């Protein structure tokens, strides 16, 4: 539905099966990990690696992604809150203003990146028996594809939204403006889903709809750009000799993905964290800079020493 040339975003929570709700955010993670497994299977087959080692890689990558992303959000963005709510770090619930299930909504990609690198160090030494950069050069391909679906999941959750915009292109994130408790309180409708729908369709709530600002859909900006990041890495691995230049694909991944992240952050709403003390750049930008520098180092290193094995 459009309003003043802008989309009103009022998604359902997920696919309701009656006895169970498949949340879109969770579904996007399942797709990301499933596609990642398929891509790594093709890579392992090409490299004549045992598919038995793929199962271990899958487990380590999933655990590293979820744990790293969660801890990254806690420590990089919202430690002031979580230091007083330690149980909420590991439990998908909130205890205030009343106990309710939230899912793990706070996940940070920088934390996931760090954890995956650490996990690949262990995996390369103990299981794969190959140099760490060998697996990093290859695992970044499915990781890049996964990033696309994670951002789509963020969009479905109406989270990590952009700044307000006055252009004709933008989205009114209804759920970002009013949470479930607020929408129920403002409409007097006890069912949150019905309350959200009423704000969109019932003229008597036009004043509430007018309060919802038009914002940049930064999740979609990132998802769109990550398609190209994935395509470039995929092409370089399968169609060129880039896989023989140790560290090149890993470095390309870091530079491409985090340059995208750095640029999109300019129109993204503040997330808190480092930007509150360091200023000028956002937390996401400050955290992206080291990854970009490290990526450039590995690209230059790979070109100078293309067949290095460590």
Tab-separated table of N, CA, C and O in Angstrom, residues 102-206:
chain	number	residue	atom	x	y	z
A	102	UNK	N	10.991	-12.429	22.766
A	102	UNK	CA	11.402	-11.467	21.744
A	102	UNK	C	12.179	-12.110	20.600
A	102	UNK	O	12.237	-11.576	19.501
A	103	UNK	N	12.798	-13.271	20.870
A	103	UNK	CA	13.771	-13.798	19.914
A	103	UNK	C	15.067	-13.018	20.072
A	103	UNK	O	15.120	-12.015	20.798
A	104	UNK	N	16.118	-13.469	19.426
A	104	UNK	CA	17.396	-12.756	19.513
A	104	UNK	C	17.419	-11.659	18.457
A	104	UNK	O	17.934	-11.841	17.359
A	105	UNK	N	16.859	-10.511	18.799
A	105	UNK	CA	16.748	-9.413	17.846
A	105	UNK	C	18.041	-8.618	17.726
A	105	UNK	O	18.278	-7.972	16.722
A	106	UNK	N	18.875	-8.640	18.769
A	106	UNK	CA	20.111	-7.886	18.750
A	106	UNK	C	21.272	-8.726	18.259
A	106	UNK	O	21.840	-9.518	19.008
A	107	UNK	N	21.629	-8.578	16.988
A	107	UNK	CA	22.745	-9.314	16.403
A	107	UNK	C	23.604	-8.337	15.602
A	107	UNK	O	23.073	-7.519	14.863
A	108	UNK	N	24.925	-8.427	15.761
A	108	UNK	CA	25.833	-7.490	15.086
A	108	UNK	C	26.766	-8.249	14.141
A	108	UNK	O	27.446	-9.183	14.554
A	109	UNK	N	26.801	-7.816	12.885
A	109	UNK	CA	27.600	-8.508	11.873
A	109	UNK	C	29.098	-8.461	12.176
A	109	UNK	O	29.831	-9.396	11.846
A	110	UNK	N	29.569	-7.381	12.791
A	110	UNK	CA	30.991	-7.296	13.113
A	110	UNK	C	31.387	-8.372	14.123
A	110	UNK	O	32.460	-8.980	14.031
A	111	UNK	N	30.520	-8.606	15.097
A	111	UNK	CA	30.784	-9.661	16.066
A	111	UNK	C	30.795	-11.022	15.413
A	111	UNK	O	31.633	-11.877	15.740
A	112	UNK	N	29.873	-11.235	14.463
A	112	UNK	CA	29.832	-12.505	13.745
A	112	UNK	C	31.115	-12.712	12.938
A	112	UNK	O	31.671	-13.817	12.898
A	113	UNK	N	31.606	-11.658	12.294
A	113	UNK	CA	32.823	-11.749	11.480
A	113	UNK	C	34.023	-12.159	12.341
A	113	UNK	O	34.813	-13.033	11.957
A	114	UNK	N	34.145	-11.536	13.500
A	114	UNK	CA	35.255	-11.863	14.401
A	114	UNK	C	35.162	-13.310	14.856
A	114	UNK	O	36.157	-14.056	14.843
A	115	UNK	N	33.959	-13.732	15.254
A	115	UNK	CA	33.780	-15.091	15.763
A	115	UNK	C	34.035	-16.137	14.676
A	115	UNK	O	34.606	-17.204	14.953
A	116	UNK	N	33.609	-15.855	13.446
A	116	UNK	CA	33.838	-16.805	12.350
A	116	UNK	C	35.332	-16.966	12.085
A	116	UNK	O	35.826	-18.080	11.864
A	117	UNK	N	36.076	-15.869	12.119
A	117	UNK	CA	37.527	-15.940	11.910
A	117	UNK	C	38.185	-16.788	12.997
A	117	UNK	O	39.035	-17.645	12.722
A	118	UNK	N	37.779	-16.574	14.246
A	118	UNK	CA	38.317	-17.361	15.365
A	118	UNK	C	37.964	-18.834	15.189
A	118	UNK	O	38.808	-19.718	15.375
A	119	UNK	N	36.708	-19.108	14.831
A	119	UNK	CA	36.271	-20.491	14.646
A	119	UNK	C	37.019	-21.164	13.501
A	119	UNK	O	37.370	-22.346	13.588
A	120	UNK	N	37.285	-20.427	12.439
A	120	UNK	CA	38.007	-21.002	11.296
A	120	UNK	C	39.460	-21.306	11.657
A	120	UNK	O	40.060	-22.221	11.081
A	121	UNK	N	40.018	-20.562	12.588
A	121	UNK	CA	41.373	-20.875	13.049
A	121	UNK	C	41.391	-22.249	13.685
A	121	UNK	O	42.233	-23.103	13.356
A	122	UNK	N	40.441	-22.484	14.591
A	122	UNK	CA	40.363	-23.789	15.255
A	122	UNK	C	40.056	-24.887	14.232
A	122	UNK	O	40.701	-25.942	14.219
A	123	UNK	N	39.097	-24.642	13.355
A	123	UNK	CA	38.673	-25.640	12.378
A	123	UNK	C	39.819	-26.017	11.441
A	123	UNK	O	40.030	-27.190	11.129
A	124	UNK	N	40.569	-25.019	10.992
A	124	UNK	CA	41.668	-25.284	10.054
A	124	UNK	C	42.787	-26.102	10.697
A	124	UNK	O	43.398	-26.951	10.045
A	125	UNK	N	43.042	-25.855	11.978
A	125	UNK	CA	44.133	-26.534	12.667
A	125	UNK	C	43.752	-27.938	13.130
A	125	UNK	O	44.537	-28.878	13.020
A	126	UNK	N	42.550	-28.079	13.671
A	126	UNK	CA	42.162	-29.332	14.320
A	126	UNK	C	41.406	-30.299	13.417
A	126	UNK	O	41.457	-31.513	13.636
A	127	UNK	N	40.700	-29.779	12.429
A	127	UNK	CA	39.832	-30.652	11.632
A	127	UNK	C	40.255	-30.700	10.167
A	127	UNK	O	40.489	-31.762	9.603
A	128	UNK	N	40.388	-29.545	9.547
A	128	UNK	CA	40.671	-29.501	8.117
A	128	UNK	C	42.126	-29.842	7.793
A	128	UNK	O	42.421	-30.402	6.741
A	129	UNK	N	43.030	-29.460	8.693
A	129	UNK	CA	44.472	-29.687	8.485
A	129	UNK	C	44.990	-28.942	7.251
A	129	UNK	O	45.791	-29.455	6.466
A	130	UNK	N	44.493	-27.765	7.060
A	130	UNK	CA	44.970	-26.885	5.999
A	130	UNK	C	45.235	-25.508	6.586
A	130	UNK	O	44.774	-25.201	7.689
A	131	UNK	N	45.964	-24.640	5.870
A	131	UNK	CA	46.202	-23.287	6.373
A	131	UNK	C	44.894	-22.541	6.608
A	131	UNK	O	43.909	-22.729	5.877
A	132	UNK	N	44.888	-21.692	7.597
A	132	UNK	CA	43.674	-20.949	7.961
A	132	UNK	C	43.134	-20.133	6.787
A	132	UNK	O	41.921	-20.071	6.559
A	133	UNK	N	44.031	-19.493	6.035
A	133	UNK	CA	43.570	-18.657	4.927
A	133	UNK	C	42.929	-19.478	3.809
A	133	UNK	O	42.125	-18.956	3.031
A	134	UNK	N	43.258	-20.750	3.724
A	134	UNK	CA	42.634	-21.608	2.709
A	134	UNK	C	41.126	-21.668	2.937
A	134	UNK	O	40.328	-21.496	2.014
A	135	UNK	N	40.732	-21.923	4.172
A	135	UNK	CA	39.301	-22.026	4.455
A	135	UNK	C	38.651	-20.650	4.462
A	135	UNK	O	37.512	-20.486	4.019
A	136	UNK	N	39.362	-19.618	4.935
A	136	UNK	CA	38.772	-18.275	4.937
A	136	UNK	C	38.499	-17.798	3.521
A	136	UNK	O	37.478	-17.141	3.260
A	137	UNK	N	39.399	-18.109	2.584
A	137	UNK	CA	39.196	-17.713	1.192
A	137	UNK	C	37.938	-18.339	0.590
A	137	UNK	O	37.354	-17.781	-0.355
A	138	UNK	N	37.534	-19.461	1.127
A	138	UNK	CA	36.389	-20.168	0.563
A	138	UNK	C	35.099	-19.949	1.345
A	138	UNK	O	34.027	-19.835	0.765
A	139	UNK	N	35.204	-19.854	2.644
A	139	UNK	CA	33.991	-19.701	3.455
A	139	UNK	C	33.363	-18.319	3.288
A	139	UNK	O	32.159	-18.137	3.545
A	140	UNK	N	34.157	-17.339	2.839
A	140	UNK	CA	33.574	-15.995	2.656
A	140	UNK	C	32.530	-15.964	1.542
A	140	UNK	O	31.684	-15.066	1.511
A	141	UNK	N	32.565	-16.929	0.649
A	141	UNK	CA	31.578	-16.961	-0.437
A	141	UNK	C	30.177	-17.236	0.123
A	141	UNK	O	29.250	-16.458	-0.114
A	142	UNK	N	29.979	-18.319	0.884
A	142	UNK	CA	28.656	-18.512	1.490
A	142	UNK	C	28.313	-17.464	2.552
A	142	UNK	O	27.135	-17.135	2.731
A	143	UNK	N	29.320	-16.932	3.232
A	143	UNK	CA	29.047	-15.888	4.222
A	143	UNK	C	28.472	-14.650	3.530
A	143	UNK	O	27.530	-14.020	4.022
A	144	UNK	N	29.021	-14.304	2.372
A	144	UNK	CA	28.510	-13.151	1.616
A	144	UNK	C	27.076	-13.379	1.166
A	144	UNK	O	26.240	-12.462	1.207
A	145	UNK	N	26.775	-14.606	0.749
A	145	UNK	CA	25.395	-14.900	0.345
A	145	UNK	C	24.464	-14.838	1.553
A	145	UNK	O	23.325	-14.358	1.452
A	146	UNK	N	24.948	-15.308	2.691
A	146	UNK	CA	24.129	-15.276	3.894
A	146	UNK	C	23.800	-13.867	4.337
A	146	UNK	O	22.708	-13.602	4.861
A	147	UNK	N	24.740	-12.947	4.122
A	147	UNK	CA	24.526	-11.556	4.524
A	147	UNK	C	23.317	-10.950	3.816
A	147	UNK	O	22.616	-10.099	4.376
A	148	UNK	N	23.063	-11.397	2.603
A	148	UNK	CA	21.906	-10.893	1.844
A	148	UNK	C	20.618	-11.220	2.594
A	148	UNK	O	19.763	-10.347	2.814
A	149	UNK	N	20.488	-12.467	3.022
A	149	UNK	CA	19.248	-12.915	3.650
A	149	UNK	C	19.092	-12.384	5.072
A	149	UNK	O	17.965	-12.160	5.530
A	150	UNK	N	20.210	-12.181	5.757
A	150	UNK	CA	20.131	-11.589	7.092
A	150	UNK	C	19.548	-10.184	7.018
A	150	UNK	O	18.694	-9.797	7.830
A	151	UNK	N	19.984	-9.405	6.033
A	151	UNK	CA	19.456	-8.052	5.892
A	151	UNK	C	17.983	-8.069	5.451
A	151	UNK	O	17.204	-7.205	5.863
A	152	UNK	N	17.600	-9.034	4.655
A	152	UNK	CA	16.181	-9.164	4.310
A	152	UNK	C	15.380	-9.477	5.575
A	152	UNK	O	14.273	-8.962	5.780
A	153	UNK	N	15.963	-10.315	6.451
A	153	UNK	CA	15.328	-10.607	7.722
A	153	UNK	C	15.178	-9.365	8.573
A	153	UNK	O	14.147	-9.169	9.232
A	154	UNK	N	16.205	-8.510	8.580
A	154	UNK	CA	16.121	-7.237	9.307
A	154	UNK	C	14.984	-6.385	8.756
A	154	UNK	O	14.270	-5.719	9.512
A	155	UNK	N	14.831	-6.398	7.430
A	155	UNK	CA	13.754	-5.630	6.804
A	155	UNK	C	12.389	-6.162	7.237
A	155	UNK	O	11.481	-5.386	7.566
A	156	UNK	N	12.247	-7.478	7.272
A	156	UNK	CA	10.985	-8.071	7.693
A	156	UNK	C	10.679	-7.734	9.142
A	156	UNK	O	9.517	-7.624	9.536
A	157	UNK	N	11.722	-7.563	9.946
A	157	UNK	CA	11.561	-7.226	11.357
A	157	UNK	C	11.435	-5.726	11.605
A	157	UNK	O	11.273	-5.296	12.748
A	158	UNK	N	11.524	-4.934	10.540
A	158	UNK	CA	11.481	-3.466	10.661
A	158	UNK	C	12.538	-2.951	11.624
A	158	UNK	O	12.287	-2.052	12.428
A	159	UNK	N	13.753	-3.517	11.537
A	159	UNK	CA	14.836	-3.107	12.418
A	159	UNK	C	16.039	-2.654	11.598
A	159	UNK	O	16.135	-2.967	10.420
A	160	UNK	N	16.945	-1.942	12.249
A	160	UNK	CA	18.111	-1.348	11.595
A	160	UNK	C	17.654	-0.480	10.429
A	160	UNK	O	18.104	-0.634	9.286
A	161	UNK	N	16.738	0.425	10.708
A	161	UNK	CA	16.168	1.274	9.662
A	161	UNK	C	17.063	2.488	9.415
A	161	UNK	O	17.999	2.755	10.164
A	162	UNK	N	16.738	3.221	8.350
A	162	UNK	CA	17.541	4.383	7.995
A	162	UNK	C	17.025	5.669	8.600
A	162	UNK	O	16.035	5.694	9.339
A	163	UNK	N	17.708	6.749	8.287
A	163	UNK	CA	17.281	8.072	8.725
A	163	UNK	C	16.035	8.500	7.960
A	163	UNK	O	15.698	7.930	6.912
A	164	UNK	N	15.382	9.527	8.459
A	164	UNK	CA	14.229	10.073	7.758
A	164	UNK	C	14.672	10.680	6.430
A	164	UNK	O	15.787	11.194	6.299
A	165	UNK	N	13.791	10.600	5.444
A	165	UNK	CA	14.093	11.152	4.132
A	165	UNK	C	12.895	11.936	3.619
A	165	UNK	O	11.744	11.595	3.907
A	166	UNK	N	13.173	12.986	2.874
A	166	UNK	CA	12.108	13.796	2.279
A	166	UNK	C	11.923	13.465	0.796
A	166	UNK	O	11.104	14.079	0.119
A	167	UNK	N	12.685	12.491	0.304
A	167	UNK	CA	12.581	12.119	-1.105
A	167	UNK	C	11.303	11.316	-1.336
A	167	UNK	O	10.625	10.893	-0.400
A	168	UNK	N	10.969	11.098	-2.603
A	168	UNK	CA	9.760	10.349	-2.936
A	168	UNK	C	9.951	8.857	-2.727
A	168	UNK	O	8.982	8.094	-2.773
A	169	UNK	N	11.194	8.434	-2.495
A	169	UNK	CA	11.466	7.017	-2.255
A	169	UNK	C	11.796	6.809	-0.790
A	169	UNK	O	12.753	7.388	-0.271
A	170	UNK	N	11.014	6.008	-0.138
A	170	UNK	CA	11.244	5.719	1.269
A	170	UNK	C	10.150	4.818	1.787
A	170	UNK	O	9.195	4.482	1.073
A	171	UNK	N	10.288	4.404	3.029
A	171	UNK	CA	9.330	3.470	3.612
A	171	UNK	C	8.906	3.950	4.991
A	171	UNK	O	9.723	4.434	5.776
A	172	UNK	N	7.617	3.824	5.272
A	172	UNK	CA	7.094	4.113	6.598
A	172	UNK	C	7.099	2.817	7.405
A	172	UNK	O	6.248	1.946	7.191
A	173	UNK	N	8.063	2.673	8.312
A	173	UNK	CA	8.175	1.462	9.122
A	173	UNK	C	7.265	1.592	10.343
A	173	UNK	O	7.664	2.115	11.382
A	174	UNK	N	6.054	1.090	10.186
A	174	UNK	CA	5.050	1.228	11.235
A	174	UNK	C	5.497	0.575	12.539
A	174	UNK	O	5.311	1.132	13.624
A	175	UNK	N	6.111	-0.601	12.458
A	175	UNK	CA	6.511	-1.338	13.658
A	175	UNK	C	7.724	-0.712	14.325
A	175	UNK	O	7.962	-0.931	15.514
A	176	UNK	N	8.497	0.030	13.559
A	176	UNK	CA	9.637	0.744	14.145
A	176	UNK	C	9.164	1.941	14.953
A	176	UNK	O	9.727	2.263	16.002
A	177	UNK	N	8.119	2.592	14.492
A	177	UNK	CA	7.590	3.772	15.175
A	177	UNK	C	6.826	3.394	16.440
A	177	UNK	O	6.971	4.023	17.493
A	178	UNK	N	5.992	2.344	16.333
A	178	UNK	CA	5.171	1.920	17.475
A	178	UNK	C	5.418	0.436	17.748
A	178	UNK	O	5.209	-0.401	16.856
A	179	UNK	N	5.860	0.104	18.960
A	179	UNK	CA	5.971	-1.318	19.300
A	179	UNK	C	4.586	-1.845	19.661
A	179	UNK	O	3.587	-1.112	19.637
A	180	UNK	N	4.499	-3.122	19.999
A	180	UNK	CA	3.197	-3.753	20.235
A	180	UNK	C	2.425	-3.075	21.362
A	180	UNK	O	1.209	-2.894	21.287
A	181	UNK	N	3.139	-2.728	22.421
A	181	UNK	CA	2.477	-2.120	23.571
A	181	UNK	C	1.965	-0.723	23.219
A	181	UNK	O	0.869	-0.328	23.618
A	182	UNK	N	2.753	0.017	22.465
A	182	UNK	CA	2.355	1.369	22.088
A	182	UNK	C	1.150	1.363	21.152
A	182	UNK	O	0.226	2.158	21.310
A	183	UNK	N	1.165	0.459	20.158
A	183	UNK	CA	0.081	0.441	19.175
A	183	UNK	C	-1.230	0.026	19.821
A	183	UNK	O	-2.305	0.539	19.483
A	184	UNK	N	-1.165	-0.907	20.785
A	184	UNK	CA	-2.365	-1.315	21.506
A	184	UNK	C	-2.892	-0.160	22.351
A	184	UNK	O	-4.097	0.116	22.390
A	185	UNK	N	-1.970	0.535	23.012
A	185	UNK	CA	-2.368	1.646	23.860
A	185	UNK	C	-2.959	2.802	23.080
A	185	UNK	O	-3.922	3.436	23.522
A	186	UNK	N	-2.399	3.090	21.910
A	186	UNK	CA	-2.854	4.240	21.136
A	186	UNK	C	-4.157	3.983	20.380
A	186	UNK	O	-4.923	4.916	20.114
A	187	UNK	N	-4.396	2.725	20.003
A	187	UNK	CA	-5.611	2.407	19.246
A	187	UNK	C	-6.731	1.874	20.123
A	187	UNK	O	-7.908	1.939	19.748
A	188	UNK	N	-6.362	1.298	21.280
A	188	UNK	CA	-7.372	0.680	22.136
A	188	UNK	C	-7.780	-0.695	21.645
A	188	UNK	O	-8.707	-1.310	22.178
A	189	UNK	N	-7.096	-1.208	20.623
A	189	UNK	CA	-7.371	-2.548	20.084
A	189	UNK	C	-6.398	-3.524	20.729
A	189	UNK	O	-5.182	-3.359	20.632
A	190	UNK	N	-6.919	-4.551	21.385
A	190	UNK	CA	-6.075	-5.426	22.210
A	190	UNK	C	-5.166	-6.350	21.403
A	190	UNK	O	-4.108	-6.743	21.877
A	191	UNK	N	-5.574	-6.692	20.202
A	191	UNK	CA	-4.742	-7.564	19.368
A	191	UNK	C	-3.776	-6.702	18.553
A	191	UNK	O	-4.225	-5.891	17.726
A	192	UNK	N	-2.447	-6.847	18.773
A	192	UNK	CA	-1.477	-5.985	18.078
A	192	UNK	C	-1.580	-6.052	16.558
A	192	UNK	O	-1.480	-5.024	15.883
A	193	UNK	N	-1.795	-7.251	16.020
A	193	UNK	CA	-1.891	-7.395	14.570
A	193	UNK	C	-3.066	-6.592	14.029
A	193	UNK	O	-2.940	-5.876	13.026
A	194	UNK	N	-4.218	-6.696	14.699
A	194	UNK	CA	-5.391	-5.945	14.275
A	194	UNK	C	-5.173	-4.443	14.453
A	194	UNK	O	-5.653	-3.636	13.649
A	195	UNK	N	-4.450	-4.086	15.517
A	195	UNK	CA	-4.178	-2.672	15.777
A	195	UNK	C	-3.320	-2.071	14.671
A	195	UNK	O	-3.603	-0.969	14.171
A	196	UNK	N	-2.269	-2.780	14.268
A	196	UNK	CA	-1.414	-2.300	13.180
A	196	UNK	C	-2.221	-2.158	11.887
A	196	UNK	O	-2.107	-1.151	11.172
A	197	UNK	N	-3.030	-3.162	11.582
A	197	UNK	CA	-3.825	-3.121	10.351
A	197	UNK	C	-4.821	-1.967	10.368
A	197	UNK	O	-5.073	-1.335	9.339
A	198	UNK	N	-5.364	-1.695	11.546
A	198	UNK	CA	-6.341	-0.609	11.659
A	198	UNK	C	-5.695	0.744	11.380
A	198	UNK	O	-6.299	1.613	10.737
A	199	UNK	N	-4.461	0.925	11.850
A	199	UNK	CA	-3.766	2.190	11.610
A	199	UNK	C	-3.556	2.406	10.114
A	199	UNK	O	-3.644	3.531	9.610
A	200	UNK	N	-3.311	1.323	9.392
A	200	UNK	CA	-3.072	1.419	7.951
A	200	UNK	C	-4.368	1.637	7.167
A	200	UNK	O	-4.395	2.404	6.198
A	201	UNK	N	-5.461	0.993	7.604
A	201	UNK	CA	-6.677	0.963	6.784
A	201	UNK	C	-7.827	1.848	7.284
A	201	UNK	O	-8.667	2.262	6.490
A	202	UNK	N	-7.852	2.145	8.576
A	202	UNK	CA	-8.982	2.879	9.152
A	202	UNK	C	-8.691	4.382	9.171
A	202	UNK	O	-7.754	4.829	9.838
A	203	UNK	N	-9.476	5.175	8.461
A	203	UNK	CA	-9.239	6.632	8.403
A	203	UNK	C	-9.219	7.314	9.773
A	203	UNK	O	-8.585	8.364	9.919
A	204	UNK	N	-9.887	6.735	10.765
A	204	UNK	CA	-9.925	7.403	12.073
A	204	UNK	C	-8.567	7.369	12.779
A	204	UNK	O	-8.357	8.085	13.763
A	205	UNK	N	-7.658	6.527	12.266
A	205	UNK	CA	-6.305	6.484	12.827
A	205	UNK	C	-5.296	7.181	11.916
A	205	UNK	O	-4.085	6.947	12.020
A	206	UNK	N	-5.791	8.016	11.021
A	206	UNK	CA	-4.920	8.711	10.074
A	206	UNK	C	-3.880	9.569	10.795
A	206	UNK	O	-2.755	9.744	10.303
